XYZ file of C-alpha atoms in Angstrom:
345
model
C 22.446 16.440 50.640
C 22.445 16.970 54.131
C 22.727 21.019 54.065
C 24.283 23.629 52.372
C 27.338 25.761 52.379
C 27.243 28.742 54.068
C 26.918 32.178 52.426
C 28.908 34.669 54.105
C 29.578 38.305 52.918
C 31.956 38.929 49.519
C 35.147 37.291 48.766
C 38.777 38.615 49.578
C 41.621 38.123 51.787
C 43.666 41.437 51.660
C 43.089 44.768 53.258
C 44.927 47.985 54.556
C 47.345 47.047 57.145
C 45.418 48.481 60.272
C 42.768 45.940 59.640
C 45.141 43.057 59.145
C 46.594 40.225 61.312
C 50.043 42.125 61.339
C 48.008 44.995 63.096
C 46.250 42.703 65.422
C 49.045 40.344 66.386
C 48.685 37.043 67.175
C 47.222 37.740 70.757
C 44.691 39.884 69.592
C 44.180 37.439 66.649
C 43.694 34.503 69.078
C 41.382 36.669 71.495
C 38.738 37.015 68.582
C 38.573 33.565 67.390
C 38.742 31.393 70.590
C 35.380 32.715 72.070
C 33.595 31.534 69.352
C 34.944 27.909 69.688
C 32.214 25.594 70.934
C 32.809 24.276 74.317
C 32.144 20.241 75.056
C 32.191 18.030 78.327
C 34.664 15.948 76.816
C 37.389 18.616 76.261
C 38.970 19.043 79.726
C 41.603 21.533 78.546
C 41.095 23.607 75.360
C 42.504 26.291 73.544
C 44.590 28.425 74.702
C 46.555 26.046 76.843
C 50.529 24.107 75.448
C 48.152 21.163 74.409
C 44.652 20.102 74.638
C 42.788 17.235 77.129
C 40.098 15.327 75.348
C 38.121 12.499 77.112
C 37.446 10.230 73.774
C 34.388 8.019 73.830
C 36.834 4.721 73.441
C 40.238 3.701 73.795
C 40.701 3.356 70.110
C 41.955 6.785 68.431
C 41.573 7.349 64.516
C 43.512 10.125 63.379
C 44.277 11.652 59.783
C 45.530 14.982 58.587
C 45.206 16.770 55.548
C 45.966 20.650 54.085
C 43.866 23.263 51.829
C 46.662 25.770 50.272
C 46.034 28.785 48.354
C 46.779 28.523 44.942
C 46.496 24.572 45.103
C 43.551 23.699 46.994
C 41.398 27.222 46.554
C 41.684 30.279 44.592
C 41.081 33.166 46.729
C 39.385 35.169 44.146
C 36.326 32.247 43.461
C 35.843 30.931 47.063
C 34.852 32.562 50.460
C 36.501 32.384 54.088
C 33.464 30.657 55.534
C 33.614 27.971 52.738
C 37.483 27.568 53.370
C 36.832 26.588 56.904
C 33.847 23.838 56.161
C 35.832 22.445 53.516
C 39.265 22.170 55.269
C 36.586 20.165 58.204
C 34.765 18.265 55.525
C 37.836 16.657 53.988
C 39.198 15.530 57.414
C 35.935 14.462 58.997
C 35.191 12.605 55.943
C 38.723 10.304 56.258
C 37.662 9.486 59.923
C 34.168 8.304 58.919
C 34.971 6.689 56.224
C 36.940 4.514 58.626
C 33.493 3.700 60.125
C 34.721 5.894 63.170
C 32.729 9.029 65.140
C 34.679 12.228 64.692
C 35.475 13.880 68.151
C 38.045 16.397 68.326
C 39.692 18.672 65.591
C 43.205 20.489 65.815
C 44.009 23.422 63.390
C 47.022 25.034 62.248
C 46.620 28.236 59.857
C 49.584 30.218 57.876
C 48.197 33.505 56.486
C 50.149 36.597 54.900
C 50.910 39.226 57.596
C 48.138 41.652 54.742
C 45.261 39.207 55.847
C 42.394 40.831 57.246
C 41.508 39.397 60.871
C 37.935 38.674 59.498
C 38.956 36.101 56.982
C 40.588 34.160 60.130
C 37.353 34.868 61.849
C 35.255 33.236 59.260
C 37.314 30.467 58.173
C 37.288 29.624 62.210
C 33.666 29.886 62.919
C 32.544 27.900 59.861
C 34.993 25.197 60.495
C 34.038 24.575 64.114
C 30.228 24.961 62.934
C 31.006 22.024 60.405
C 32.482 20.122 62.871
C 29.848 20.550 65.152
C 27.391 18.939 63.018
C 29.028 15.955 63.225
C 29.173 16.030 67.044
C 33.564 17.236 67.021
C 34.979 20.405 68.139
C 38.194 22.145 68.002
C 40.151 22.381 70.705
C 43.365 23.860 69.735
C 46.125 24.484 67.119
C 48.712 27.119 66.021
C 48.501 30.595 63.862
C 51.415 31.499 61.882
C 52.531 33.986 58.902
C 53.212 32.644 55.418
C 53.324 33.437 52.158
C 49.566 32.250 51.124
C 46.743 31.095 53.183
C 46.927 27.566 54.394
C 44.750 25.754 56.872
C 45.892 22.465 58.331
C 43.399 20.324 60.473
C 44.336 17.027 62.123
C 41.159 15.563 62.915
C 40.947 12.967 65.843
C 38.084 10.195 66.052
C 37.239 6.991 67.998
C 35.916 3.431 67.633
C 33.795 1.250 69.480
C 35.766 -1.162 71.791
C 35.713 -4.301 69.964
C 34.154 -2.862 66.941
C 36.411 -3.483 63.713
C 37.671 -0.355 61.517
C 36.238 -0.721 58.180
C 39.066 -0.468 55.649
C 39.855 -0.133 51.864
C 40.736 -3.929 52.011
C 37.464 -5.865 52.885
C 35.509 -6.017 49.249
C 34.443 -9.287 48.270
C 33.606 -10.666 44.870
C 29.810 -10.435 44.697
C 29.430 -7.354 46.872
C 27.592 -4.294 45.963
C 29.475 -1.235 45.147
C 27.370 2.191 46.860
C 27.585 5.921 46.957
C 26.658 7.533 49.839
C 25.592 10.895 47.773
C 22.405 11.664 45.405
C 24.277 13.033 42.654
C 28.136 12.634 41.610
C 30.249 15.212 39.551
C 29.173 18.509 41.371
C 32.444 19.386 43.003
C 34.091 18.269 39.233
C 31.652 20.779 37.388
C 32.445 23.946 39.877
C 35.821 23.771 39.723
C 35.292 23.383 35.750
C 33.714 26.373 35.787
C 35.942 28.253 38.332
C 39.158 27.476 36.216
C 37.124 28.892 33.079
C 36.952 31.790 34.911
C 33.192 32.103 35.539
C 33.277 31.606 39.041
C 30.155 34.396 39.530
C 28.135 32.912 36.554
C 24.620 32.474 38.330
C 24.155 29.599 36.181
C 27.131 27.468 38.242
C 26.510 29.079 41.603
C 25.331 25.818 43.280
C 28.122 23.530 41.581
C 31.073 26.444 42.847
C 29.413 26.510 46.102
C 29.880 22.692 46.567
C 33.295 22.736 44.888
C 34.252 25.236 47.683
C 32.697 23.362 50.770
C 31.223 20.227 49.599
C 28.576 18.955 51.771
C 28.128 15.315 52.135
C 26.539 13.033 54.383
C 29.583 11.769 56.482
C 27.442 10.148 59.283
C 26.658 7.280 56.779
C 30.212 6.197 57.856
C 29.425 5.439 61.363
C 25.620 5.075 61.467
C 24.521 3.339 57.816
C 27.797 1.264 57.813
C 27.325 -0.111 61.057
C 24.715 -2.140 62.688
C 23.447 -0.886 66.021
C 25.929 -2.956 67.641
C 29.134 -1.697 66.133
C 29.617 -4.398 63.694
C 30.320 -3.112 60.193
C 27.389 -3.562 57.554
C 30.142 -2.487 54.947
C 33.091 -4.515 53.872
C 35.047 -1.731 52.641
C 34.789 1.901 52.379
C 36.887 5.213 51.311
C 35.672 8.647 50.804
C 35.579 10.060 47.016
C 38.182 13.047 47.399
C 40.307 12.342 44.025
C 37.553 11.103 41.839
C 35.296 7.900 41.735
C 37.719 5.878 39.461
C 40.596 6.619 40.943
C 39.257 6.027 44.543
C 37.510 3.232 43.370
C 40.665 1.850 41.933
C 42.672 2.182 45.555
C 39.382 0.016 46.439
C 40.154 -2.298 44.526
C 43.689 -2.962 44.676
C 43.575 -3.139 48.257
C 40.828 -5.522 48.266
C 42.331 -7.451 45.354
C 39.742 -7.096 42.786
C 37.868 -5.689 40.298
C 35.282 -2.801 40.136
C 32.404 -2.809 37.305
C 30.563 0.516 37.529
C 26.940 0.607 36.196
C 26.444 3.201 33.567
C 22.920 3.124 34.209
C 22.827 4.033 37.784
C 25.340 6.855 36.844
C 23.366 7.924 34.021
C 21.055 10.584 35.912
C 24.092 11.894 37.559
C 25.691 12.917 34.052
C 22.111 14.075 32.964
C 22.009 16.369 35.793
C 25.127 17.885 35.227
C 24.725 18.420 31.407
C 23.210 22.036 31.633
C 26.709 23.026 33.364
C 28.399 21.165 30.910
C 27.165 22.386 27.526
C 28.489 25.936 27.788
C 31.403 24.906 28.574
C 31.686 22.138 25.742
C 32.492 19.632 28.422
C 31.709 16.007 29.180
C 29.507 15.800 32.366
C 30.869 12.338 32.437
C 34.025 13.104 33.336
C 33.031 15.039 36.201
C 30.822 11.903 37.301
C 33.864 9.638 37.080
C 36.962 11.616 37.421
C 35.844 14.867 39.570
C 37.451 15.018 42.795
C 36.558 16.724 46.242
C 32.989 15.492 46.404
C 34.064 13.602 49.816
C 31.123 11.228 49.986
C 31.075 7.437 51.168
C 32.257 4.945 48.652
C 31.587 1.563 49.994
C 31.026 -2.266 49.039
C 27.977 -4.237 51.070
C 27.206 -7.968 50.959
C 24.823 -8.291 47.823
C 21.157 -7.072 48.822
C 22.348 -5.222 51.856
C 22.716 -1.711 51.196
C 21.379 0.546 53.620
C 19.640 4.198 53.387
C 21.700 7.181 52.595
C 23.617 4.794 50.045
C 22.750 3.931 46.346
C 24.376 1.194 43.867
C 26.470 1.990 41.407
C 28.220 -1.203 40.420
C 29.127 -4.370 41.246
C 32.735 -6.565 42.819
C 34.064 -9.558 40.877
C 37.630 -11.218 40.935
C 40.133 -10.141 38.263
C 39.512 -12.533 34.864
C 42.073 -13.605 32.458
C 44.482 -10.836 31.886
C 42.718 -8.369 34.113
C 44.849 -6.911 36.756
C 43.024 -6.322 40.622
C 42.325 -2.821 41.145
C 40.972 -2.153 37.745
C 37.839 -0.179 37.445
C 35.440 -0.596 34.808
C 32.563 0.769 32.898
C 29.985 -1.696 32.059
C 32.879 -4.029 31.628
C 35.000 -1.891 29.871
C 38.072 0.146 30.508
C 37.567 3.838 31.761
C 39.497 6.797 29.920
C 41.095 9.390 32.196
C 42.102 9.515 35.822
C 41.040 11.713 38.537
C 42.875 14.391 40.615
C 46.667 13.913 41.658
C 48.500 15.884 43.414
C 51.822 15.367 41.613
C 51.177 14.820 38.315
């Protein structure tokens, strides 16, 4: 792990009107948020104008966007504003990193009910900017508006070195090694389970809840360990685990036309580490390891014998055999029960 989620003051989004965004107004809110954003020599024009102007490190732009929405992606009673900001940054930075690219800038759009405390937006903004800065990116602008629930949409911009190939999902080949850039899988799934059980404040689950609300994977693996110093990829394929190991592994396998076979022995320690959290809920820790989403760790394939530091081997890549279909994810050669997260399921 590369750090711990920020731990601000107690939770909550709403307060009397005289301390709300309705009272402060858009100009007042922006005046309180924007001065806290870090500056960068690469930003020619930052927040406060019609659009930002950013000098990219190369001519090759990598772009991604994602939204966190109250009720669907987080529950205000079970999170903290700073965790929302950190998570919004991570889920977008991870997509840039998974292409083997280096993050450079973020644009953020926030909608919130008029009764939301201005301090909530300040904490979200500060944490988002701080988490982005850890990976060398800066917040260069965005939008602020009202809506029925709190939502944070981030567009992340990154760059690929000139001449360096992106690391796509489609490059895995038979006999490659499957590896994950995380010491433990399933923490986010465990935290979500405790939140949904109404036990988000239980000290037993504090670390897991914090990891779900603000996952903190080592994203730099995507543009460092997965590449050689000359910019050529070490990884043959890569993505981040956002919807679960099996579901996202299946996406990589389908794009590459291969089968992934997870090694149960390599994942047993993950399940064992989560057993103290699973037992009180009557849950199966293997479900969190295999299907827990929002880890955002790098899942990559490498030529056999070349797994770099920061990654650990969890399986192998092989051709589909017999009546197997490409895209299948197995566990010690057997089909895996259950599926990961699906927004429309």
